mmCIF file of C-alpha atoms and ligand atoms in Angstrom:
data_model
loop_
_atom_site.group_PDB
_atom_site.id
_atom_site.type_symbol
_atom_site.label_atom_id
_atom_site.label_comp_id
_atom_site.label_asym_id
_atom_site.label_seq_id
_atom_site.Cartn_x
_atom_site.Cartn_y
_atom_site.Cartn_z
ATOM 1 C CA MET U 469 18.120 -1.330 -5.995
ATOM 2 C CA PRO U 470 17.323 -4.428 -3.896
ATOM 3 C CA ASP U 471 15.858 -7.280 -5.947
ATOM 4 C CA ASN U 472 12.464 -6.988 -4.266
ATOM 5 C CA VAL U 473 11.869 -3.405 -5.430
ATOM 6 C CA PHE U 474 10.486 -2.853 -8.928
ATOM 7 C CA THR U 475 10.750 0.545 -10.563
ATOM 8 C CA LYS U 476 10.609 -0.288 -14.263
ATOM 9 C CA LYS U 477 7.752 -1.337 -16.470
ATOM 10 C CA GLY U 478 8.364 -4.772 -17.936
ATOM 11 C CA ALA U 479 10.622 -5.900 -15.080
ATOM 12 C CA ARG U 480 10.897 -9.644 -14.682
ATOM 13 C CA VAL U 481 8.970 -10.586 -11.552
ATOM 14 C CA ARG U 482 9.158 -14.131 -10.165
ATOM 15 C CA LEU U 483 7.596 -14.277 -6.743
ATOM 16 C CA ASP U 484 8.874 -17.788 -6.115
ATOM 17 C CA ASP U 485 12.423 -16.448 -6.434
ATOM 18 C CA ILE U 486 11.870 -13.832 -3.738
ATOM 19 C CA SER U 487 12.169 -14.990 -0.153
ATOM 20 C CA ALA U 488 9.228 -14.417 2.166
ATOM 21 C CA GLU U 489 11.543 -14.786 5.180
ATOM 22 C CA PRO U 490 13.748 -12.199 6.887
ATOM 23 C CA PRO U 491 17.331 -12.239 5.545
ATOM 24 C CA ASP U 492 20.069 -14.096 7.435
ATOM 25 C CA GLY U 493 21.469 -12.099 10.302
ATOM 26 C CA MET U 494 18.317 -10.037 10.807
ATOM 27 C CA THR U 495 16.757 -10.593 14.211
ATOM 28 C CA GLN U 496 13.602 -9.371 15.833
ATOM 29 C CA ALA U 497 15.622 -7.561 18.496
ATOM 30 C CA LYS U 498 17.568 -5.634 15.856
ATOM 31 C CA ALA U 499 14.390 -4.872 13.948
ATOM 32 C CA GLU U 500 12.617 -3.547 17.001
ATOM 33 C CA LYS U 501 15.357 -1.051 17.792
ATOM 34 C CA ARG U 502 15.272 0.205 14.247
ATOM 35 C CA LEU U 503 11.466 0.293 14.170
ATOM 36 C CA GLU U 504 11.358 2.615 17.120
ATOM 37 C CA LYS U 505 13.659 5.123 15.475
ATOM 38 C CA LEU U 506 11.853 4.864 12.138
ATOM 39 C CA GLY U 507 8.497 5.401 13.818
ATOM 40 C CA GLU U 508 9.693 8.711 15.227
ATOM 41 C CA GLU U 509 11.127 9.714 11.870
ATOM 42 C CA LEU U 510 7.876 8.916 10.113
ATOM 43 C CA PHE U 511 5.919 10.950 12.642
ATOM 44 C CA ASP U 512 8.063 14.039 12.032
ATOM 45 C CA LEU U 513 8.042 13.623 8.272
ATOM 46 C CA GLN U 514 4.297 13.201 8.113
ATOM 47 C CA ASP U 515 3.821 16.225 10.338
ATOM 48 C CA ALA U 516 5.979 18.323 8.029
ATOM 49 C CA MET U 517 4.116 17.005 4.981
ATOM 50 C CA TRP U 518 0.824 17.935 6.612
ATOM 51 C CA GLY U 519 1.910 21.469 7.374
ATOM 52 C CA ALA U 520 3.669 22.172 4.096
ATOM 53 C CA LYS U 521 0.818 20.862 1.886
ATOM 54 C CA LEU U 522 3.204 20.404 -1.024
ATOM 55 C CA HIS U 523 2.712 16.660 -1.446
ATOM 56 C CA ALA U 524 0.281 13.868 -0.717
ATOM 57 C CA LEU U 525 1.182 10.270 0.056
ATOM 58 C CA LEU U 526 -0.614 7.196 -1.226
ATOM 59 C CA VAL U 527 0.343 3.822 0.227
ATOM 60 C CA VAL U 528 -1.193 0.816 -1.519
ATOM 61 C CA LEU U 529 -1.225 -2.468 0.404
ATOM 62 C CA GLN U 530 -1.920 -5.629 -1.537
ATOM 63 C CA GLY U 531 -1.560 -9.255 -0.583
ATOM 64 C CA ARG U 532 -3.352 -12.553 -0.306
ATOM 65 C CA ASP U 533 -5.733 -13.325 2.524
ATOM 66 C CA ALA U 534 -3.920 -13.295 5.883
ATOM 67 C CA ALA U 535 -0.853 -11.658 4.330
ATOM 68 C CA GLY U 536 -1.012 -8.929 6.973
ATOM 69 C CA LYS U 537 -2.583 -5.881 5.329
ATOM 70 C CA ASP U 538 -4.544 -4.989 8.453
ATOM 71 C CA GLY U 539 -1.594 -5.718 10.711
ATOM 72 C CA THR U 540 0.634 -3.441 8.657
ATOM 73 C CA ILE U 541 -1.860 -0.593 8.913
ATOM 74 C CA LYS U 542 -2.153 -1.127 12.653
ATOM 75 C CA HIS U 543 1.599 -1.007 13.006
ATOM 76 C CA LEU U 544 2.061 2.073 10.806
ATOM 77 C CA SER U 545 -0.560 3.961 12.766
ATOM 78 C CA GLY U 546 1.815 3.930 15.743
ATOM 79 C CA GLY U 547 4.154 6.237 13.802
ATOM 80 C CA LEU U 548 1.519 8.588 12.448
ATOM 81 C CA ASN U 549 -0.440 11.592 13.542
ATOM 82 C CA LEU U 550 -3.928 10.378 12.657
ATOM 83 C CA ARG U 551 -4.913 13.898 11.788
ATOM 84 C CA GLY U 552 -4.278 13.798 8.071
ATOM 85 C CA VAL U 553 -4.516 10.040 7.645
ATOM 86 C CA GLN U 554 -7.285 8.113 5.900
ATOM 87 C CA VAL U 555 -7.535 4.333 5.762
ATOM 88 C CA ILE U 556 -9.670 3.053 2.902
ATOM 89 C CA SER U 557 -10.568 -0.625 2.521
ATOM 90 C CA PHE U 558 -11.778 -1.746 -0.874
ATOM 91 C CA GLY U 559 -14.130 -4.722 -0.809
ATOM 92 C CA VAL U 560 -16.475 -6.226 -3.365
ATOM 93 C CA PRO U 561 -17.795 -3.271 -5.381
ATOM 94 C CA THR U 562 -21.318 -2.085 -4.636
ATOM 95 C CA VAL U 563 -23.879 -1.803 -7.408
ATOM 96 C CA GLU U 564 -23.204 1.915 -7.673
ATOM 97 C CA GLU U 565 -19.483 1.281 -7.913
ATOM 98 C CA ARG U 566 -19.961 -1.383 -10.575
ATOM 99 C CA GLN U 567 -22.034 1.019 -12.591
ATOM 100 C CA HIS U 568 -19.000 3.319 -12.840
ATOM 101 C CA ASP U 569 -15.579 2.748 -14.343
ATOM 102 C CA PHE U 570 -13.248 0.812 -12.037
ATOM 103 C CA LEU U 571 -11.203 3.837 -11.007
ATOM 104 C CA TRP U 572 -14.169 5.915 -9.926
ATOM 105 C CA ARG U 573 -14.377 4.548 -6.388
ATOM 106 C CA VAL U 574 -10.619 4.783 -5.993
ATOM 107 C CA HIS U 575 -9.954 8.247 -7.350
ATOM 108 C CA ARG U 576 -12.348 9.867 -4.883
ATOM 109 C CA HIS U 577 -10.123 8.632 -2.069
ATOM 110 C CA ALA U 578 -6.869 9.930 -3.539
ATOM 111 C CA PRO U 579 -5.203 11.939 -0.766
ATOM 112 C CA ARG U 580 -5.219 15.714 -0.902
ATOM 113 C CA HIS U 581 -1.987 17.653 -0.411
ATOM 114 C CA GLY U 582 -0.759 17.146 3.118
ATOM 115 C CA GLU U 583 -2.654 13.907 3.609
ATOM 116 C CA LEU U 584 -1.761 10.245 3.662
ATOM 117 C CA ALA U 585 -4.146 7.642 2.269
ATOM 118 C CA LEU U 586 -3.569 4.017 3.237
ATOM 119 C CA PHE U 587 -5.301 1.700 0.784
ATOM 120 C CA ASN U 588 -6.197 -1.746 2.112
ATOM 121 C CA ARG U 589 -6.623 -3.380 -1.317
ATOM 122 C CA SER U 590 -7.043 -0.990 -4.203
ATOM 123 C CA HIS U 591 -7.593 -0.532 -7.924
ATOM 124 C CA TYR U 592 -5.264 -3.524 -8.335
ATOM 125 C CA GLU U 593 -8.098 -5.862 -7.349
ATOM 126 C CA ASP U 594 -9.503 -5.086 -10.781
ATOM 127 C CA VAL U 595 -6.583 -6.925 -12.387
ATOM 128 C CA LEU U 596 -6.283 -9.550 -9.612
ATOM 129 C CA VAL U 597 -9.518 -11.081 -8.281
ATOM 130 C CA VAL U 598 -11.303 -9.854 -11.401
ATOM 131 C CA ARG U 599 -8.785 -11.577 -13.660
ATOM 132 C CA VAL U 600 -8.542 -14.788 -11.636
ATOM 133 C CA HIS U 601 -12.313 -15.219 -11.545
ATOM 134 C CA ASP U 602 -13.148 -13.858 -15.011
ATOM 135 C CA LEU U 603 -15.412 -11.211 -13.507
ATOM 136 C CA VAL U 604 -15.070 -9.172 -16.690
ATOM 137 C CA PRO U 605 -13.893 -10.290 -20.138
ATOM 138 C CA LYS U 606 -10.126 -10.500 -20.640
ATOM 139 C CA LYS U 607 -10.340 -7.802 -23.305
ATOM 140 C CA LEU U 608 -11.500 -5.394 -20.575
ATOM 141 C CA TRP U 609 -9.088 -6.205 -17.748
ATOM 142 C CA LYS U 610 -6.118 -6.247 -20.144
ATOM 143 C CA GLU U 611 -6.714 -2.563 -20.863
ATOM 144 C CA ARG U 612 -6.655 -1.776 -17.171
ATOM 145 C CA TYR U 613 -2.882 -1.916 -16.738
ATOM 146 C CA ASP U 614 -2.638 1.090 -19.044
ATOM 147 C CA HIS U 615 -5.426 2.849 -17.194
ATOM 148 C CA ILE U 616 -3.687 2.190 -13.886
ATOM 149 C CA ARG U 617 -0.382 3.497 -15.216
ATOM 150 C CA GLY U 618 -2.089 6.634 -16.476
ATOM 151 C CA PHE U 619 -3.940 7.079 -13.192
ATOM 152 C CA GLU U 620 -0.808 6.773 -11.081
ATOM 153 C CA GLN U 621 1.028 9.103 -13.455
ATOM 154 C CA LEU U 622 -1.746 11.644 -12.980
ATOM 155 C CA LEU U 623 -1.520 11.363 -9.195
ATOM 156 C CA THR U 624 2.232 11.830 -9.393
ATOM 157 C CA GLU U 625 1.877 14.931 -11.548
ATOM 158 C CA HIS U 626 -0.307 16.258 -8.767
ATOM 159 C CA HIS U 627 2.592 15.742 -6.345
ATOM 160 C CA THR U 628 1.338 12.512 -4.852
ATOM 161 C CA ILE U 629 4.024 10.122 -3.684
ATOM 162 C CA VAL U 630 2.768 6.681 -4.730
ATOM 163 C CA LEU U 631 4.147 3.573 -2.975
ATOM 164 C CA LYS U 632 2.869 0.055 -3.610
ATOM 165 C CA TYR U 633 3.499 -2.994 -1.446
ATOM 166 C CA PHE U 634 2.831 -6.649 -2.077
ATOM 167 C CA LEU U 635 2.934 -8.503 1.237
ATOM 168 C CA HIS U 636 4.582 -11.753 0.228
ATOM 169 C CA ILE U 637 3.779 -14.844 2.314
ATOM 170 C CA THR U 638 4.205 -18.520 1.475
ATOM 171 C CA LYS U 639 1.318 -20.895 1.012
ATOM 172 C CA LYS U 640 2.391 -22.731 4.131
ATOM 173 C CA GLU U 641 2.406 -19.556 6.206
ATOM 174 C CA GLN U 642 -1.055 -18.657 4.954
ATOM 175 C CA LYS U 643 -2.409 -22.019 6.059
ATOM 176 C CA LYS U 644 -0.831 -21.605 9.479
ATOM 177 C CA ARG U 645 -2.355 -18.151 9.885
ATOM 178 C CA LEU U 646 -5.826 -19.186 8.742
ATOM 179 C CA LEU U 647 -5.828 -22.105 11.176
ATOM 180 C CA GLU U 648 -4.551 -19.932 14.019
ATOM 181 C CA ARG U 649 -7.241 -17.398 13.292
ATOM 182 C CA GLU U 650 -9.866 -20.082 13.626
ATOM 183 C CA ALA U 651 -8.413 -21.421 16.861
ATOM 184 C CA GLN U 652 -8.251 -18.084 18.685
ATOM 185 C CA PRO U 653 -11.486 -16.610 20.036
ATOM 186 C CA GLN U 654 -10.061 -13.089 19.534
ATOM 187 C CA THR U 655 -9.550 -13.650 15.816
ATOM 188 C CA ALA U 656 -12.194 -16.236 14.918
ATOM 189 C CA TRP U 657 -14.476 -13.418 13.776
ATOM 190 C CA LYS U 658 -12.157 -12.939 10.803
ATOM 191 C CA VAL U 659 -12.684 -16.504 9.589
ATOM 192 C CA ASN U 660 -14.079 -16.545 6.082
ATOM 193 C CA PRO U 661 -14.690 -19.662 3.956
ATOM 194 C CA ASP U 662 -13.779 -17.554 0.891
ATOM 195 C CA ASP U 663 -10.189 -17.476 2.124
ATOM 196 C CA TRP U 664 -9.957 -21.268 1.776
ATOM 197 C CA GLU U 665 -11.579 -21.144 -1.636
ATOM 198 C CA GLU U 666 -9.256 -18.406 -2.834
ATOM 199 C CA ARG U 667 -6.332 -20.503 -1.666
ATOM 200 C CA GLU U 668 -7.183 -23.014 -4.395
ATOM 201 C CA TYR U 669 -6.320 -20.295 -6.918
ATOM 202 C CA TRP U 670 -2.881 -19.659 -5.413
ATOM 203 C CA ASP U 671 -0.981 -20.069 -8.699
ATOM 204 C CA ASP U 672 -3.433 -17.978 -10.696
ATOM 205 C CA TYR U 673 -2.999 -15.185 -8.176
ATOM 206 C CA THR U 674 0.758 -15.557 -8.430
ATOM 207 C CA ASP U 675 0.535 -15.024 -12.208
ATOM 208 C CA ALA U 676 -1.838 -12.110 -11.779
ATOM 209 C CA TYR U 677 0.380 -10.435 -9.174
ATOM 210 C CA GLU U 678 3.533 -10.942 -11.227
ATOM 211 C CA ASP U 679 1.868 -9.331 -14.227
ATOM 212 C CA ALA U 680 0.388 -6.479 -12.229
ATOM 213 C CA ILE U 681 3.729 -5.668 -10.633
ATOM 214 C CA SER U 682 5.643 -5.949 -13.887
ATOM 215 C CA LYS U 683 3.191 -3.909 -15.945
ATOM 216 C CA THR U 684 2.734 -1.066 -13.479
ATOM 217 C CA ALA U 685 6.159 -0.694 -11.876
ATOM 218 C CA ALA U 686 7.556 2.801 -12.382
ATOM 219 C CA ALA U 687 10.173 4.996 -10.773
ATOM 220 C CA HIS U 688 7.391 7.305 -9.602
ATOM 221 C CA ALA U 689 5.184 4.418 -8.417
ATOM 222 C CA PRO U 690 7.474 1.588 -7.305
ATOM 223 C CA TRP U 691 6.354 -1.857 -6.169
ATOM 224 C CA THR U 692 8.048 -3.461 -3.197
ATOM 225 C CA VAL U 693 7.629 -7.200 -2.655
ATOM 226 C CA VAL U 694 7.730 -7.371 1.130
ATOM 227 C CA PRO U 695 8.999 -10.578 2.775
ATOM 228 C CA ALA U 696 6.013 -10.975 5.077
ATOM 229 C CA ASN U 697 6.237 -14.392 6.730
ATOM 230 C CA ALA U 698 7.577 -12.653 9.853
ATOM 231 C CA LYS U 699 5.369 -9.783 10.925
ATOM 232 C CA TRP U 700 8.169 -7.804 12.571
ATOM 233 C CA TYR U 701 10.283 -7.920 9.420
ATOM 234 C CA ARG U 702 7.330 -7.005 7.218
ATOM 235 C CA ASN U 703 6.702 -3.966 9.431
ATOM 236 C CA LEU U 704 10.337 -2.974 9.190
ATOM 237 C CA VAL U 705 10.482 -3.178 5.400
ATOM 238 C CA VAL U 706 7.317 -1.143 4.878
ATOM 239 C CA LEU U 707 8.185 1.501 7.452
ATOM 240 C CA GLU U 708 11.738 1.881 6.193
ATOM 241 C CA SER U 709 10.561 2.163 2.610
ATOM 242 C CA ILE U 710 8.030 4.884 3.430
ATOM 243 C CA VAL U 711 10.558 6.867 5.450
ATOM 244 C CA ASP U 712 13.094 6.552 2.617
ATOM 245 C CA ALA U 713 10.550 7.858 0.134
ATOM 246 C CA LEU U 714 9.598 10.854 2.286
ATOM 247 C CA LYS U 715 13.060 11.895 3.435
ATOM 248 C CA PRO U 716 14.165 13.552 0.181
ATOM 249 C CA HIS U 717 11.282 16.021 0.609
ATOM 250 C CA ARG U 718 12.058 16.965 4.193
ATOM 251 C CA ASP U 719 14.095 20.085 3.413
ATOM 252 C CA ALA U 720 11.507 21.455 0.997
ATOM 253 C CA TRP U 721 8.735 20.838 3.542
ATOM 254 C CA LEU U 722 10.635 22.487 6.395
ATOM 255 C CA MET U 723 11.440 25.451 4.149
ATOM 256 C CA ARG U 724 7.769 25.807 3.277
ATOM 257 C CA LEU U 725 6.832 25.636 6.965
ATOM 258 C CA LYS U 726 9.253 28.478 7.628
ATOM 259 C CA GLU U 727 7.705 30.565 4.841
ATOM 260 C CA ILE U 728 4.216 29.892 6.118
ATOM 261 C CA GLY U 729 5.398 30.873 9.603
ATOM 262 C CA LYS U 730 6.860 34.100 8.280
ATOM 263 C CA GLU U 731 3.695 34.998 6.404
ATOM 264 C CA ALA U 732 1.573 34.208 9.432
ATOM 265 C CA LYS U 733 3.743 36.309 11.723
ATOM 266 C CA ALA U 734 3.638 39.208 9.286
ATOM 267 C CA ALA U 735 -0.148 38.982 9.261
ATOM 268 C CA VAL U 736 -0.259 39.063 13.055
ATOM 269 C CA ARG U 737 2.088 42.059 13.135
ATOM 270 C CA GLY U 738 -0.120 43.811 10.591
ATOM 271 C CA LEU U 739 -3.137 43.178 12.766
ATOM 272 C CA ARG U 740 -1.413 44.507 15.867
ATOM 273 C CA ALA U 741 -0.301 47.661 14.030
ATOM 274 C CA ARG U 742 -3.886 48.451 13.011
HETATM 275 P P1 LIG N 2109 -11.373 -8.403 2.877
HETATM 276 O O1 LIG N 2109 -10.133 -7.703 2.406
HETATM 277 O O2 LIG N 2109 -11.115 -9.681 3.560
HETATM 278 O O3 LIG N 2109 -12.293 -7.490 3.607
HETATM 279 O O4 LIG N 2109 -12.182 -8.840 1.569
HETATM 280 C C1 LIG N 2109 -12.508 -7.962 0.578
HETATM 281 C C2 LIG N 2109 -12.912 -8.787 -0.612
HETATM 282 O O5 LIG N 2109 -13.327 -7.916 -1.641
HETATM 283 C C3 LIG N 2109 -11.774 -9.633 -1.158
HETATM 284 O O6 LIG N 2109 -12.207 -10.943 -1.323
HETATM 285 C C4 LIG N 2109 -11.504 -8.989 -2.499
HETATM 286 O O7 LIG N 2109 -11.063 -9.909 -3.471
HETATM 287 C C5 LIG N 2109 -12.836 -8.389 -2.853
HETATM 288 N N1 LIG N 2109 -12.704 -7.299 -3.812
HETATM 289 C C6 LIG N 2109 -12.014 -6.149 -3.636
HETATM 290 N N2 LIG N 2109 -12.067 -5.411 -4.755
HETATM 291 C C7 LIG N 2109 -12.784 -6.099 -5.656
HETATM 292 C C8 LIG N 2109 -13.177 -5.857 -7.004
HETATM 293 N N3 LIG N 2109 -12.821 -4.744 -7.630
HETATM 294 N N4 LIG N 2109 -13.926 -6.793 -7.615
HETATM 295 C C9 LIG N 2109 -14.290 -7.909 -6.956
HETATM 296 N N5 LIG N 2109 -13.955 -8.208 -5.694
HETATM 297 C C10 LIG N 2109 -13.209 -7.307 -5.050
HETATM 298 MG MG1 LIG N 2110 -10.529 -11.759 3.010
#
């Protein structure tokens, strides 16, 4: 297992020890070749998943402001049949949402069999921003790791493939991106003073992310810390990881498609005979 993938509860997670840069020897040209092939693979896998309806896929994207959550979704969409895909962005909870338990707004967007749900932020915000800013008492958010583990276990029992990504950028890279955003007319609309304020809490978020990853890592719901300073490498890591997670199911899905085809053909033959 690479040292940026966490599959065990209690794993030691030190973000500062994990590089945010592409590894030596990896180039954008190499990545792009690979990305093209992976995109086609993902398309076929997702199509089979959709038809077979044996599994659902939940992809959770977390990261600091400007870490590239939106960019990752944009990139993934190039390798997906949008029929069967939902993107859900979780912002500040509404009054109605706050008047429910924290998983209420999330659970209703869990993907049904055949579908893929891409979460832009997620239930993890309730142990991240909520913890960093004391939005609820510690006694409450501390319990949430267990609730999250139980929730993800439940989804898994319902044949949902759960994959969680932390897009890992450095503080320097974040500053560069926020300033670039401001300078470009095409991206200035994204400028948000909150992003600069949140930046002041960098170390608190680091602690909160390390805890969240460590306390909720599981073989059935792994966390991948994605080196995300280079967008092309970030895209490669996420795409490759999703394809790797889906591939083991390919045979079962294709078999199911065959069965469905057989049943459908038999039904048509029956109709013609009548
Ligand atoms: P953005 O992703 O830039 O659209 O911003 C969404 C904002 O909603 C971020 O500042 C999040 O921290 C915030 N947010 C998301 N979930 C929660 C939550 N459960 N409680 C409080 N704030 C949240
Ligand atoms: Mg933001």
